[in-house]
Amino acid sequence: HSQGPVPLLPLGTALRPPWLCPHPITPQGLCIAGGPYGAVGVDLAFETLLGQIFGEDFIATFKAKRPAAWVDLTIAFEARKRAAAPFRANPLNISLPFSFIDFYRRHRGQNVETALKRSSVNFVKWSSQGMLRMSSEAMNDLFQPTVSQIIRHIDELLEKPDVKGIKFLFLVGGFAESAMLQHAVQSAFGSLCRVIIPQDVGLTILKGAVLFGLDPTIVRVRRSPLTYGVGVLNKFVEGKHPQEKLLVKEGKNWCTDIFEKFVSVDQSVALGEVVQRSYCPARVGQRKIIINIYCCATDDVVYITDPGVRKCGTISLELEELDEPHCPKSRRREIRASMQFGDTELKVAAMDVRTSKTVRAAIDFLSN
């Protein structure tokens, strides 16, 4: 830990961590930074290549009609994908299942060899052994979009003040085993820091998931992936609020659709941190409160109708009628809303302060 900040970049097949946290590793917690940067991007590029050769409609039909054969084809590609290396000269052969060859002949009235000859894809040929023969250039092209995205992500991460002066960069996850990726990362960042690929790198994510399942407190600080807040009414201010947001209720002017932020995108939140806000019903005698929860990828959001804002949850609180002789009927009731951060779920609650009645909801960051 005396060596300075240490970013940890998970690179799994379909890993999409819900939080981005480019903080130093400290005795109090571990931090990771990730995104949709796994080897699945290479698989999708291979599928696109097949579509260019045999037709996208045929590939879609084959996947739907012959799913087992499609799995066999992807397994064959997976083996060659793992063998890909940046300076490999020999071509890579990928076996085509017989059902693929037969299915293409039935639907197109020609064999796959003819399709390859007519295709504009020059780096993929047909071998006499019944295989697709991919040149090293073709395999490099499949890796290029995903690898470039990863390099761009790391570069953006290293620009953040929190990780200035790092000395080590760990690559973990299944895709970190790829020689193509390792070479690209070493070439791009080897002069800035030491790039380390640990032993059993493919099991690192699994081990981390098990440790987190046993003790969620090992991750003490997270970084919010989005801006979260609620939709509220505020008093209308002439010159500040647009006229189309004006709502008149019981002789009072209100501004509708206000986005009140609880946490901003990229803001650090500690494990179990709670943010509270207090509200009053819009009218006296109101018997039900509905609080809509919204999220947005930007921090400059003002209204829930702004571009990019979407609703990610709702909580409803019934307000019981009170028989309190010493409390005037005109007194507005206080509703206390809270959001608890720091876990893989956003926990939302609303409480009627007069009765302590509370309703709760949870928003899963993995799906929101």
Short mmCIF file of C-alpha atoms in Angstrom, two decimals:
data_model
loop_
_atom_site.label_atom_id
_atom_site.label_comp_id
_atom_site.label_asym_id
_atom_site.label_seq_id
_atom_site.Cartn_x
_atom_site.Cartn_y
_atom_site.Cartn_z
CA HIS A 1 0.00 0.00 0.00
CA SER A 2 2.98 2.29 0.30
CA GLN A 3 3.42 2.17 -3.47
CA GLY A 4 0.47 4.45 -4.18
CA PRO A 5 -2.90 3.86 -5.83
CA VAL A 6 -3.45 0.52 -7.55
CA PRO A 7 -6.31 0.28 -10.09
CA LEU A 8 -7.87 -3.15 -10.59
CA LEU A 9 -9.49 -3.70 -14.00
CA PRO A 10 -11.85 -6.71 -14.23
CA LEU A 11 -11.95 -8.15 -17.74
CA GLY A 12 -14.42 -11.02 -17.77
CA THR A 13 -16.40 -12.53 -20.60
CA ALA A 14 -19.60 -10.66 -19.78
CA LEU A 15 -18.64 -8.66 -16.73
CA ARG A 16 -20.48 -5.40 -16.13
CA PRO A 17 -19.69 -4.12 -12.63
CA PRO A 18 -22.40 -1.79 -11.32
CA TRP A 19 -19.93 0.65 -9.78
CA LEU A 20 -16.87 2.50 -10.99
CA CYS A 21 -14.42 3.20 -8.18
CA PRO A 22 -10.98 4.50 -9.18
CA HIS A 23 -9.72 4.93 -5.61
CA PRO A 24 -6.45 3.70 -4.11
CA ILE A 25 -6.50 0.26 -2.53
CA THR A 26 -6.38 0.87 1.19
CA PRO A 27 -6.57 -1.33 4.30
CA GLN A 28 -10.20 -0.19 4.59
CA GLY A 29 -11.40 -1.47 1.22
CA LEU A 30 -10.76 -2.63 -2.32
CA CYS A 31 -11.73 -0.69 -5.41
CA ILE A 32 -12.34 -1.78 -8.97
CA ALA A 33 -13.09 -0.09 -12.24
CA GLY A 34 -14.80 -1.94 -15.03
CA GLY A 35 -17.40 -2.00 -17.74
CA PRO A 36 -18.71 -4.12 -20.62
CA TYR A 37 -15.21 -4.87 -21.88
CA GLY A 38 -15.12 -8.67 -21.96
CA ALA A 39 -14.29 -11.26 -24.61
CA VAL A 40 -17.96 -11.37 -25.57
CA GLY A 41 -17.16 -8.39 -27.80
CA VAL A 42 -14.82 -10.61 -29.82
CA ASP A 43 -17.56 -13.24 -30.10
CA LEU A 44 -19.97 -10.63 -31.45
CA ALA A 45 -17.35 -9.50 -33.97
CA PHE A 46 -16.99 -13.11 -35.17
CA GLU A 47 -20.76 -13.39 -35.54
CA THR A 48 -20.75 -10.18 -37.57
CA LEU A 49 -18.00 -11.62 -39.77
CA LEU A 50 -20.08 -14.75 -40.41
CA GLY A 51 -22.99 -12.49 -41.33
CA GLN A 52 -20.85 -10.69 -43.89
CA ILE A 53 -19.87 -14.00 -45.48
CA PHE A 54 -23.08 -16.04 -45.32
CA GLY A 55 -25.70 -13.35 -44.77
CA GLU A 56 -27.05 -11.93 -41.52
CA ASP A 57 -30.48 -13.44 -42.16
CA PHE A 58 -28.98 -16.91 -42.56
CA ILE A 59 -26.95 -16.64 -39.35
CA ALA A 60 -30.03 -15.49 -37.41
CA THR A 61 -32.07 -18.39 -38.83
CA PHE A 62 -29.32 -20.91 -38.12
CA LYS A 63 -29.03 -19.76 -34.49
CA ALA A 64 -32.79 -20.13 -34.04
CA LYS A 65 -33.21 -23.45 -35.88
CA ARG A 66 -29.96 -25.20 -34.91
CA PRO A 67 -29.00 -23.87 -31.46
CA ALA A 68 -26.90 -26.92 -30.52
CA ALA A 69 -24.84 -26.62 -33.72
CA TRP A 70 -24.41 -22.90 -33.09
CA VAL A 71 -23.01 -23.69 -29.64
CA ASP A 72 -20.57 -26.16 -31.25
CA LEU A 73 -19.43 -23.45 -33.64
CA THR A 74 -18.90 -20.91 -30.86
CA ILE A 75 -16.94 -23.50 -28.84
CA ALA A 76 -14.69 -24.11 -31.85
CA PHE A 77 -14.14 -20.37 -32.19
CA GLU A 78 -13.45 -20.03 -28.46
CA ALA A 79 -10.54 -22.47 -28.74
CA ARG A 80 -8.99 -20.47 -31.60
CA LYS A 81 -9.68 -17.19 -29.84
CA ARG A 82 -7.65 -18.34 -26.87
CA ALA A 83 -4.80 -19.33 -29.18
CA ALA A 84 -4.67 -15.92 -30.85
CA ALA A 85 -1.44 -13.99 -30.35
CA PRO A 86 -0.28 -10.59 -31.65
CA PHE A 87 2.65 -11.90 -33.72
CA ARG A 88 1.24 -15.23 -34.81
CA ALA A 89 1.98 -15.95 -38.48
CA ASN A 90 0.12 -19.21 -39.01
CA PRO A 91 -3.59 -19.10 -39.93
CA LEU A 92 -6.23 -20.36 -37.50
CA ASN A 93 -8.60 -23.13 -38.59
CA ILE A 94 -12.16 -23.17 -37.24
CA SER A 95 -14.26 -26.29 -37.75
CA LEU A 96 -17.71 -25.73 -39.21
CA PRO A 97 -20.31 -28.21 -37.91
CA PHE A 98 -21.71 -30.47 -40.63
CA SER A 99 -25.20 -29.20 -39.80
CA PHE A 100 -24.02 -25.66 -40.66
CA ILE A 101 -22.71 -26.78 -44.06
CA ASP A 102 -25.86 -28.79 -44.78
CA PHE A 103 -28.19 -26.05 -43.52
CA TYR A 104 -26.50 -23.48 -45.75
CA ARG A 105 -26.74 -25.73 -48.81
CA ARG A 106 -30.47 -26.28 -48.20
CA HIS A 107 -31.26 -22.59 -47.68
CA ARG A 108 -28.96 -21.00 -50.24
CA GLY A 109 -28.69 -23.70 -52.89
CA GLN A 110 -24.89 -23.50 -52.88
CA ASN A 111 -22.05 -24.70 -50.71
CA VAL A 112 -20.09 -22.68 -48.17
CA GLU A 113 -16.96 -22.71 -50.34
CA THR A 114 -18.83 -20.79 -53.04
CA ALA A 115 -20.05 -18.30 -50.43
CA LEU A 116 -16.49 -17.68 -49.28
CA LYS A 117 -15.24 -17.17 -52.84
CA ARG A 118 -18.00 -14.66 -53.56
CA SER A 119 -17.54 -12.87 -50.26
CA SER A 120 -15.72 -9.55 -49.98
CA VAL A 121 -13.94 -10.86 -46.87
CA ASN A 122 -10.42 -11.56 -48.10
CA PHE A 123 -8.79 -12.89 -44.94
CA VAL A 124 -11.07 -15.93 -44.50
CA LYS A 125 -10.70 -18.92 -46.83
CA TRP A 126 -12.08 -22.45 -47.08
CA SER A 127 -9.72 -25.33 -46.37
CA SER A 128 -9.96 -28.79 -47.91
CA GLN A 129 -10.43 -30.23 -44.41
CA GLY A 130 -13.83 -28.54 -44.13
CA MET A 131 -12.71 -25.62 -42.01
CA LEU A 132 -12.71 -21.86 -42.09
CA ARG A 133 -9.12 -20.71 -42.38
CA MET A 134 -8.64 -17.31 -40.78
CA SER A 135 -5.47 -15.35 -41.30
CA SER A 136 -3.79 -13.70 -38.33
CA GLU A 137 -4.93 -10.34 -39.72
CA ALA A 138 -8.56 -11.47 -39.63
CA MET A 139 -8.28 -12.57 -36.01
CA ASN A 140 -6.58 -9.30 -35.08
CA ASP A 141 -9.46 -7.39 -36.66
CA LEU A 142 -11.94 -9.29 -34.47
CA PHE A 143 -10.07 -8.27 -31.32
CA GLN A 144 -9.42 -4.68 -32.33
CA PRO A 145 -12.74 -2.98 -31.35
CA THR A 146 -12.90 -4.55 -27.89
CA VAL A 147 -9.20 -4.10 -27.12
CA SER A 148 -9.31 -0.47 -28.29
CA GLN A 149 -12.29 0.17 -26.02
CA ILE A 150 -10.41 -1.30 -23.06
CA ILE A 151 -7.31 0.81 -23.77
CA ARG A 152 -9.50 3.91 -24.04
CA HIS A 153 -11.20 3.08 -20.74
CA ILE A 154 -7.90 2.62 -18.91
CA ASP A 155 -6.57 5.84 -20.40
CA GLU A 156 -9.62 7.76 -19.18
CA LEU A 157 -9.28 6.14 -15.77
CA LEU A 158 -5.65 7.14 -15.42
CA GLU A 159 -6.57 10.76 -16.16
CA LYS A 160 -8.60 10.95 -12.95
CA PRO A 161 -6.90 12.81 -10.08
CA ASP A 162 -7.65 9.95 -7.69
CA VAL A 163 -5.23 7.61 -9.46
CA LYS A 164 -2.43 9.97 -10.43
CA GLY A 165 1.01 8.45 -9.96
CA ILE A 166 0.01 4.80 -9.97
CA LYS A 167 2.81 2.24 -10.07
CA PHE A 168 0.93 -1.01 -10.69
CA LEU A 169 -1.99 -2.00 -12.90
CA PHE A 170 -3.62 -5.40 -12.32
CA LEU A 171 -5.57 -7.14 -15.08
CA VAL A 172 -7.97 -9.79 -13.82
CA GLY A 173 -10.77 -11.89 -15.25
CA GLY A 174 -11.02 -14.44 -18.03
CA PHE A 175 -10.23 -12.03 -20.87
CA ALA A 176 -7.04 -10.97 -19.09
CA GLU A 177 -5.60 -14.35 -20.16
CA SER A 178 -5.63 -13.19 -23.79
CA ALA A 179 -2.16 -12.59 -25.24
CA MET A 180 -3.71 -10.03 -27.61
CA LEU A 181 -5.05 -7.96 -24.73
CA GLN A 182 -1.94 -8.34 -22.59
CA HIS A 183 0.27 -7.10 -25.43
CA ALA A 184 -1.99 -4.11 -26.12
CA VAL A 185 -2.09 -3.04 -22.46
CA GLN A 186 1.66 -3.51 -22.03
CA SER A 187 2.35 -1.46 -25.16
CA ALA A 188 0.01 1.36 -24.13
CA PHE A 189 0.81 1.63 -20.42
CA GLY A 190 4.03 -0.30 -19.78
CA SER A 191 6.02 2.93 -19.70
CA LEU A 192 3.67 4.48 -17.11
CA CYS A 193 3.26 1.63 -14.65
CA ARG A 194 3.94 -2.04 -14.15
CA VAL A 195 1.20 -4.21 -15.64
CA ILE A 196 0.62 -7.33 -13.53
CA ILE A 197 -1.40 -10.40 -14.53
CA PRO A 198 -1.78 -12.56 -11.38
CA GLN A 199 -1.79 -16.35 -11.30
CA ASP A 200 -5.19 -17.98 -11.87
CA VAL A 201 -6.28 -14.70 -13.39
CA GLY A 202 -9.46 -16.27 -14.75
CA LEU A 203 -10.62 -17.26 -11.26
CA THR A 204 -10.03 -13.84 -9.71
CA ILE A 205 -13.57 -12.59 -10.34
CA LEU A 206 -15.07 -15.78 -8.92
CA LYS A 207 -12.90 -15.56 -5.82
CA GLY A 208 -13.83 -11.92 -5.36
CA ALA A 209 -17.52 -12.72 -5.70
CA VAL A 210 -17.24 -15.44 -3.06
CA LEU A 211 -15.37 -13.13 -0.68
CA PHE A 212 -17.95 -10.39 -1.20
CA GLY A 213 -20.76 -12.89 -0.59
CA LEU A 214 -19.18 -13.96 2.69
CA ASP A 215 -18.37 -10.42 3.82
CA PRO A 216 -19.96 -7.52 1.87
CA THR A 217 -18.09 -5.03 4.07
CA ILE A 218 -14.80 -5.70 2.25
CA VAL A 219 -15.91 -3.03 -0.23
CA ARG A 220 -16.15 0.06 1.97
CA VAL A 221 -16.50 2.79 -0.64
CA ARG A 222 -18.22 2.74 -4.00
CA ARG A 223 -18.78 5.31 -6.68
CA SER A 224 -22.29 6.01 -7.90
CA PRO A 225 -22.79 4.95 -11.54
CA LEU A 226 -25.69 7.37 -12.02
CA THR A 227 -27.36 10.42 -10.54
CA TYR A 228 -30.30 9.33 -8.36
CA GLY A 229 -33.13 11.45 -7.05
CA VAL A 230 -36.89 11.88 -6.76
CA GLY A 231 -39.49 13.94 -8.56
CA VAL A 232 -40.97 16.71 -6.40
CA LEU A 233 -43.01 19.93 -6.47
CA ASN A 234 -41.30 23.18 -5.51
CA LYS A 235 -42.68 26.68 -5.14
CA PHE A 236 -42.80 28.31 -8.55
CA VAL A 237 -40.31 31.16 -9.00
CA GLU A 238 -40.97 33.60 -11.83
CA GLY A 239 -37.98 33.95 -14.12
CA LYS A 240 -36.38 30.78 -12.81
CA HIS A 241 -38.89 28.08 -13.68
CA PRO A 242 -40.43 27.67 -17.16
CA GLN A 243 -44.12 28.48 -17.52
CA GLU A 244 -44.94 25.01 -18.83
CA LYS A 245 -43.98 23.64 -15.39
CA LEU A 246 -46.46 25.90 -13.56
CA LEU A 247 -49.14 24.08 -11.55
CA VAL A 248 -51.75 25.97 -9.51
CA LYS A 249 -53.17 24.07 -6.52
CA GLU A 250 -55.40 25.59 -3.85
CA GLY A 251 -54.31 29.06 -4.91
CA LYS A 252 -50.60 28.29 -4.72
CA ASN A 253 -48.15 28.19 -7.62
CA TRP A 254 -45.99 25.09 -7.86
CA CYS A 255 -43.25 24.00 -10.25
CA THR A 256 -43.71 20.39 -11.31
CA ASP A 257 -41.21 17.74 -12.40
CA ILE A 258 -38.31 18.99 -10.25
CA PHE A 259 -35.49 16.42 -10.07
CA GLU A 260 -34.17 16.55 -6.50
CA LYS A 261 -30.81 14.81 -6.35
CA PHE A 262 -29.85 12.45 -3.57
CA VAL A 263 -26.49 11.45 -5.04
CA SER A 264 -24.62 12.56 -8.17
CA VAL A 265 -22.94 10.43 -10.80
CA ASP A 266 -19.35 9.49 -9.91
CA GLN A 267 -19.88 10.60 -6.29
CA SER A 268 -18.19 8.45 -3.63
CA VAL A 269 -20.54 6.86 -1.12
CA ALA A 270 -19.56 4.85 1.93
CA LEU A 271 -21.03 1.48 2.79
CA GLY A 272 -24.42 2.08 4.40
CA GLU A 273 -24.37 5.86 3.83
CA VAL A 274 -27.87 7.35 4.10
CA VAL A 275 -29.11 10.57 2.50
CA GLN A 276 -32.38 12.02 3.83
CA ARG A 277 -34.80 14.66 2.60
CA SER A 278 -38.01 15.94 4.18
CA TYR A 279 -41.16 16.77 2.21
CA CYS A 280 -44.72 17.88 2.84
CA PRO A 281 -47.82 16.73 0.94
CA ALA A 282 -48.89 19.20 -1.75
CA ARG A 283 -52.26 19.73 -0.07
CA VAL A 284 -53.69 19.48 3.44
CA GLY A 285 -55.59 16.28 4.10
CA GLN A 286 -53.77 14.29 1.43
CA ARG A 287 -54.13 10.57 2.17
CA LYS A 288 -51.53 9.06 -0.14
CA ILE A 289 -47.98 9.96 -1.13
CA ILE A 290 -46.36 8.53 -4.25
CA ILE A 291 -42.62 9.08 -4.62
CA ASN A 292 -41.11 8.32 -8.01
CA ILE A 293 -37.38 7.57 -8.10
CA TYR A 294 -35.38 8.66 -11.14
CA CYS A 295 -31.86 8.19 -12.43
CA CYS A 296 -29.70 9.87 -15.05
CA ALA A 297 -26.17 9.44 -16.42
CA THR A 298 -25.36 13.16 -16.09
CA ASP A 299 -25.04 15.51 -13.14
CA ASP A 300 -26.62 18.64 -14.62
CA VAL A 301 -30.18 17.31 -14.59
CA VAL A 302 -32.86 19.77 -13.40
CA TYR A 303 -36.21 18.23 -14.35
CA ILE A 304 -37.38 14.65 -14.59
CA THR A 305 -38.38 15.42 -18.18
CA ASP A 306 -34.78 16.23 -19.19
CA PRO A 307 -33.19 13.97 -21.84
CA GLY A 308 -31.69 10.80 -20.41
CA VAL A 309 -33.78 10.77 -17.22
CA ARG A 310 -35.74 7.58 -16.58
CA LYS A 311 -37.87 6.27 -13.75
CA CYS A 312 -36.28 3.35 -11.92
CA GLY A 313 -38.68 2.85 -9.02
CA THR A 314 -41.78 3.98 -7.12
CA ILE A 315 -42.84 3.87 -3.49
CA SER A 316 -46.33 4.59 -2.20
CA LEU A 317 -47.18 5.63 1.36
CA GLU A 318 -50.71 5.68 2.77
CA LEU A 319 -51.28 8.54 5.23
CA GLU A 320 -53.65 7.53 7.99
CA GLU A 321 -56.20 10.04 9.22
CA LEU A 322 -55.24 11.22 12.69
CA ASP A 323 -57.53 12.08 15.57
CA GLU A 324 -55.36 14.57 17.47
CA PRO A 325 -57.41 17.31 19.17
CA HIS A 326 -54.34 19.41 19.98
CA CYS A 327 -53.01 19.34 16.41
CA PRO A 328 -54.54 21.82 13.95
CA LYS A 329 -55.98 20.32 10.76
CA SER A 330 -54.10 22.87 8.69
CA ARG A 331 -50.73 21.56 9.80
CA ARG A 332 -48.93 19.78 7.00
CA ARG A 333 -47.45 16.37 7.71
CA GLU A 334 -43.76 15.71 7.27
CA ILE A 335 -42.68 12.87 5.00
CA ARG A 336 -39.06 11.82 5.37
CA ALA A 337 -37.51 10.11 2.34
CA SER A 338 -34.14 8.38 2.54
CA MET A 339 -31.77 6.55 0.22
CA GLN A 340 -29.14 4.16 1.54
CA PHE A 341 -26.10 3.63 -0.68
CA GLY A 342 -22.96 1.54 -0.67
CA ASP A 343 -24.37 -1.90 -1.48
CA THR A 344 -25.28 -3.48 -4.80
CA GLU A 345 -28.81 -2.25 -4.12
CA LEU A 346 -30.14 1.24 -3.58
CA LYS A 347 -32.46 1.03 -0.57
CA VAL A 348 -35.22 3.64 -0.57
CA ALA A 349 -37.62 4.39 2.28
CA ALA A 350 -40.38 6.90 3.01
CA MET A 351 -41.68 7.54 6.54
CA ASP A 352 -44.65 9.46 7.88
CA VAL A 353 -43.01 11.28 10.79
CA ARG A 354 -46.29 11.67 12.71
CA THR A 355 -47.08 7.93 12.74
CA SER A 356 -43.64 6.40 11.99
CA LYS A 357 -45.28 4.32 9.28
CA THR A 358 -42.60 3.38 6.75
CA VAL A 359 -42.51 1.82 3.29
CA ARG A 360 -39.36 0.53 1.65
CA ALA A 361 -38.11 -0.44 -1.79
CA ALA A 362 -34.85 -1.69 -3.29
CA ILE A 363 -33.39 -0.89 -6.70
CA ASP A 364 -30.93 -3.43 -8.08
CA PHE A 365 -27.90 -1.72 -9.64
CA LEU A 366 -27.22 -4.78 -11.81
CA SER A 367 -30.46 -4.19 -13.72
CA ASN A 368 -30.63 -0.38 -13.36
#
